[in-house]
Amino acid sequence: MTEYSVTILPENITVHVPRGTNLLMAAKKAGVYIESPCGGNGTCGKCAVKVVEGDPGAVDVSHLPDELKEMGLVPACNVKVNNDMIVEVPGFSRLTKHKVVLGTRKTRFGRENDYFSFNPFNPLAQKYYLQLEKPGSDDCINDLDRLKTAIYKKYGIENVEIRLSALRQLPQALRLGIWEITVTAVSIGKRTEIIRVEPGKSSRPAYGMAVDIGTTTVVVNLLDLEKGSIIGRSGTYNKQSVYGSDVISRIIYSEENSDGAGLLQKAVISTINQLTDELLETYSVKKDEIPVMVCAGNTVMMHLLMKVPASYLRLEPYVPGAVSFPEVKAAELGLSVNPDASVVTLPSIASYVGGDITAGVLATLINRSDKLTLFIDVGTNGELVLGNSDWLVTCSCSAGPAFEGSGISCGMRAMDGAIDWIDIDSKTLEVSCRTIGDTKPQGICGSGLIYSLSEMMDAGIIDRAGQILSQKSSRLREGPGGTEYVLVYAEDSGSGQDIVITEGDIKNLLRAKGAIFAGIRTMLQQLQLDVDYIDRVYIAGGFGNYINITDAINIGMLPDLPAEKYEYVGNSSIQGAMLVLLCREALLEAEELASRMTYIELSVGNLFMDEFISAVFIPHTDLSLFPSLIKE
Amino acid sequence: MTEYSVTILPENITVHVPRGTNLLMAAKKAGVYIESPCGGNGTCGKCAVKVVEGDPGAVDVSHLPDELKEMGLVPACNVKVNNDMIVEVPGFSRLTKHKVVLGTRKTRFGRENDYFSFNPFNPLAQKYYLQLEKPGSDDCINDLDRLKTAIYKKYGIENVEIRLSALRQLPQALRLGIWEITVTAVSIGKRTEIIRVEPGKSSRPAYGMAVDIGTTTVVVNLLDLEKGSIIGRSGTYNKQSVYGSDVISRIIYSEENSDGAGLLQKAVISTINQLTDELLETYSVKKDEIPVMVCAGNTVMMHLLMKVPASYLRLEPYVPGAVSFPEVKAAELGLSVNPDASVVTLPSIASYVGGDITAGVLATLINRSDKLTLFIDVGTNGELVLGNSDWLVTCSCSAGPAFEGSGISCGMRAMDGAIDWIDIDSKTLEVSCRTIGDTKPQGICGSGLIYSLSEMMDAGIIDRAGQILSQKSSRLREGPGGTEYVLVYAEDSGSGQDIVITEGDIKNLLRAKGAIFAGIRTMLQQLQLDVDYIDRVYIAGGFGNYINITDAINIGMLPDLPAEKYEYVGNSSIQGAMLVLLCREALLEAEELASRMTYIELSVGNLFMDEFISAVFIPHTDLSLFPSLIKE
């Protein structure tokens, strides 16, 4: 099969694709998502790109707006790759609206009072306005000690430190402000360090950035640290994705490529910078006004961010380089905020339970509650926490990225065009479905997959083992990968192809849901707890917001508990990061709770494997675990 | 007068000199000193340079070695500047042997026991060798926490911190060393931070650099922090000199030139780096092996090193930006040691009493002694300290750089060819003199100037007011700048010119010595102390090692106390820096003593001015202050 190279600008990412590949797909392979609301039918004119090098062939540009035609742009969906190409994708053709969970109103954080009823509002960075004594011949104390004395007198802060760059600003600022001055200081632990000096009384607050670094998506929130409010949110795909969709493949990339770790670090930093720049521009905040950034993410993401070798995370006995990373300055990582800004990370617990989970526990107050809580974060991986104020255990069940659409024939991420709900008529086997953004369906996302499995089971299309039963329906057919069920026919789909679920897809989904359920069961068994002891279940993560609990129980992914015990908590990773931004004590609490969490390594012993094998059924080999389903 | 520009490479410093200037002198103006043991007579062939651009004219190269001729080099002393030129001065033609006081055996530090009988040997940086438990499936604690636990168990150090770059080395080093490892950590105050990780057991010590940043000269000592010994010393001129010879002119340069402060910082950093590189190469030590550098210098030098605006130091009421500078990392300043090395500075006391004086007090233990001690540091400026363990006062008397040869017709720094001793026969008025390096005399240095004044007074050549008396001697004559006395005739000198002392020179010297004496008197008077209460006098600084006490008393520079009360302490600035390197407690002590030293601003009130006017005589208007001289 002849392959050609396609280089996407300005990212300068090159991919190799078979002859005849649609340019839309080639860009997707490069991790660049192009708008295509018409589903690549060449009718909407939204996917305009510029072919900088290589022959695009005869392209129908009739649907492009005139000004784009004049600029020499062509619709990507109409271009087939028949030679090496360099293609520029302009900003307006890029898919930016996507379902990255930015945190919803209905979250712990949104309620505002939960955490702050226990803790002071005491942000990591603050501005201090000071009126200093003017020096004279009888008082020629140096500028820095004059400042320190004033801070101590007014705010009671002793031994305040100062960054060299701030000290360089001090003499001029004091005289410009006629001995009135505003300093921005970051307080971590017992240390308070001035990182910025402004003459006079500043009318602007100190700002802070909270960052959730997911394997798939990165979210940045801009906060006003004076009011304690969220000013803006921004999210996008982690640019590391082009080096591998899951953490293991990225670690391997870092090992096998020259400066692989450097490239991965650059990719995530560039992702954060893009979001940061966007927020700063939108809300007219300057880089220098950001004195602190708090990052939460899984352990591998933190290693890659810090460029600490991650190899040993994937080798037995799975030892991280660190779980708590030292505070670093933004300039050391190349982050585009104040170069002296403190970059603080939430501590991880183990190789596969990261700071995002610590953040989640912190944000949901599980560690302070009497109630026995099960916390489930289903992202690219599945992490579980079980516990209360007395004890906390955690584990990671490698659920895999099936619920993010990976390894599923027509799977896709939860973005415009993704089927997120379906209904199958059990008599006719006809399908109704809904897509995100109400556009023509292009594929199926995680929640759509759960619905599909549940509906196919209820309609008798599959048996408990996930086997497709032979029935009289034109939607059931033999495909290249075995028996498949057609959800959407090509003529109705946005991709111009049938959207199907194959037996192979079903197996993958069963393994994914089985891993989560087996993880929960293993934890309970190790603690000799009955599932009914669980007082509540928190569902977190990008996935969590779109999941239907009833169907998730129906397929045996979640334990059979009353619906009222379940609660969505949204993106609790960024909520935890925001709490740390707004409350110094929260960082200490995060460290304390991370260090006392007991990590259960599921790969040790046979318990998990036994549970897993029993869980790769719908809902389970042991139906007694799902009494409400039996009742039905 | 036509002027031409001469650019010296590789420094790329351009100076403007009158037509016909000798290239040797042009280079000197650029702060580049070329070897000229024959005194510029064109006979030694040591001053070879390469004229890269411009016409050197017909140059006699007969005394150059053949290989230099072949390289197209010419003797700088034979080249007259008759057009713009670019000239490269190779390393072997540069004057590197000069009398920078590197610390002598007869110093406080050399005695070794004085300080360390009171304090533990407890260096700022140390290596820690550790054998870690190998992880297993039942112990998959992360590398960093494993390391922290091991350090705590073996060395009792809690909460050790780590630099990101060291953390990046950790996973690999642990496995390469098969769980044996050596870490280098810097301990300042209560913080201990790992900045380097090596696999296995390191056979090499941690090293440290002590730096004395003088206005005129910079000295760097390389220390073995395991043995506490000095490995090597190196000194040279402060490259900032080309921007002005004294601190005030450098501050003005920093203000009046675009990026003036940047250029000054670069100059001193490049000076330190040159010395550091030299030491590291000589003693086969790698940059990464230097985890800590301690710098002592005057307040202006510290501002220029840190690039903190120094303008307000020279404007009433003379307020420094800081006296204690924050610890910074070597990379922030561009110092060529380990990029993560801590750069620690000794705290200053006031605008004109710097960390070099704090270092001096620390090294001489004045602050711990019952004895009332007078400490005199005569460098480019003159600083005084008076006190004991109960109290300490200090002042700066702007003695000016006369004793370093500036503002004196034939003055020069204490380097090869400088007259440092003279004897005048009072009958014949004939002169015997000695030079440093026993070469032909080229000028007179500080100690030579004191001898000259004293001898001229004793020989009746000058009166008490410094007026040259008309006497019958061919050595006395009218010169362009008034009456002058010829010390060395042109035919005997290395410069080919008469070496003279003019009445103007004498006035400058009287002002310099008068300022020091007046400073001492002012301090004593403010404290209502008689001079006899002084138990001992410490003479410090580059100058101090070459001064003759009897003659210094004779001209009224030093108080008339018995010779046994005087003691040379050498370069106490670098001694103090070394103490801080070798003893953590010393840094705290330095901060404590600097903060409790009372600074007397001599420009406030009339006391100093009155004293100064009385002191511009030989030895003084009030002869009763010099009873031993009256006796003679």
Coordinates of N, CA, C and O in Angstrom, one line a residue, chain A residues 1-2 27 48 61-62 67 100 153 168 181 264 287 297 317 378 389 442 451 474 484 617:
Chain A
M1 N 0.9 -1.2 0.0 CA 0.0 0.0 0.0 C 0.9 1.2 0.0 O 1.7 1.4 0.9
T2 N 0.7 2.1 -1.0 CA 1.5 3.3 -1.1 C 1.1 4.3 0.0 O -0.1 4.5 0.3
A27 N -5.5 14.9 8.9 CA -5.3 15.9 10.0 C -5.6 15.3 11.3 O -4.9 15.5 12.3
A48 N -12.1 24.5 5.4 CA -11.1 25.1 4.5 C -9.7 25.0 5.0 O -9.4 25.3 6.2
V61 N -14.5 23.4 -5.1 CA -14.5 24.4 -4.0 C -15.8 25.2 -4.0 O -15.9 26.2 -3.4
S62 N -16.8 24.6 -4.7 CA -18.1 25.4 -4.9 C -18.7 25.8 -3.6 O -19.4 26.8 -3.6
E67 N -14.4 34.6 -0.2 CA -13.1 35.1 0.3 C -12.1 34.0 0.6 O -10.9 34.2 0.5
V100 N -15.1 19.0 26.5 CA -14.2 18.8 27.6 C -14.9 19.3 28.8 O -15.5 20.4 28.8
K153 N 4.6 44.7 60.0 CA 3.8 45.6 60.8 C 2.3 45.5 60.4 O 1.4 45.5 61.2
R168 N 14.8 43.5 41.9 CA 15.3 44.4 40.9 C 14.3 45.5 40.6 O 14.6 46.6 40.2
I181 N 3.3 51.1 47.6 CA 3.7 50.0 46.8 C 2.8 48.8 47.0 O 2.1 48.7 48.0
L264 N 7.6 15.3 24.5 CA 6.3 15.1 25.3 C 6.1 16.3 26.2 O 5.0 16.8 26.4
K287 N 0.6 38.2 31.5 CA 1.3 37.1 32.0 C 1.9 37.3 33.4 O 1.8 36.5 34.3
G297 N -2.9 16.1 37.8 CA -2.9 15.2 36.7 C -2.5 13.8 37.2 O -2.0 13.7 38.3
P317 N 8.5 -3.3 39.8 CA 7.2 -3.1 40.5 C 6.5 -1.8 40.4 O 5.9 -1.4 41.4
V378 N -13.5 7.8 35.8 CA -13.3 7.1 34.5 C -12.9 8.1 33.5 O -13.6 8.9 32.9
S389 N -13.4 9.4 56.6 CA -12.4 10.2 57.4 C -11.4 9.3 58.1 O -10.3 9.8 58.4
Q442 N -21.5 10.9 13.8 CA -20.2 10.6 13.2 C -19.6 9.3 13.8 O -18.7 8.7 13.3
Y451 N -25.2 3.0 26.6 CA -26.6 2.9 26.2 C -26.7 1.7 25.2 O -27.6 0.9 25.3
S474 N -32.5 -6.5 9.3 CA -31.5 -6.0 8.3 C -30.4 -5.3 8.9 O -29.3 -5.1 8.3
E484 N -22.1 -7.7 13.1 CA -22.2 -6.3 13.6 C -23.6 -5.9 13.5 O -24.4 -6.4 12.8
F617 N -19.3 -10.3 31.8 CA -20.6 -10.7 31.4 C -21.6 -9.5 31.6 O -21.3 -8.6 32.3

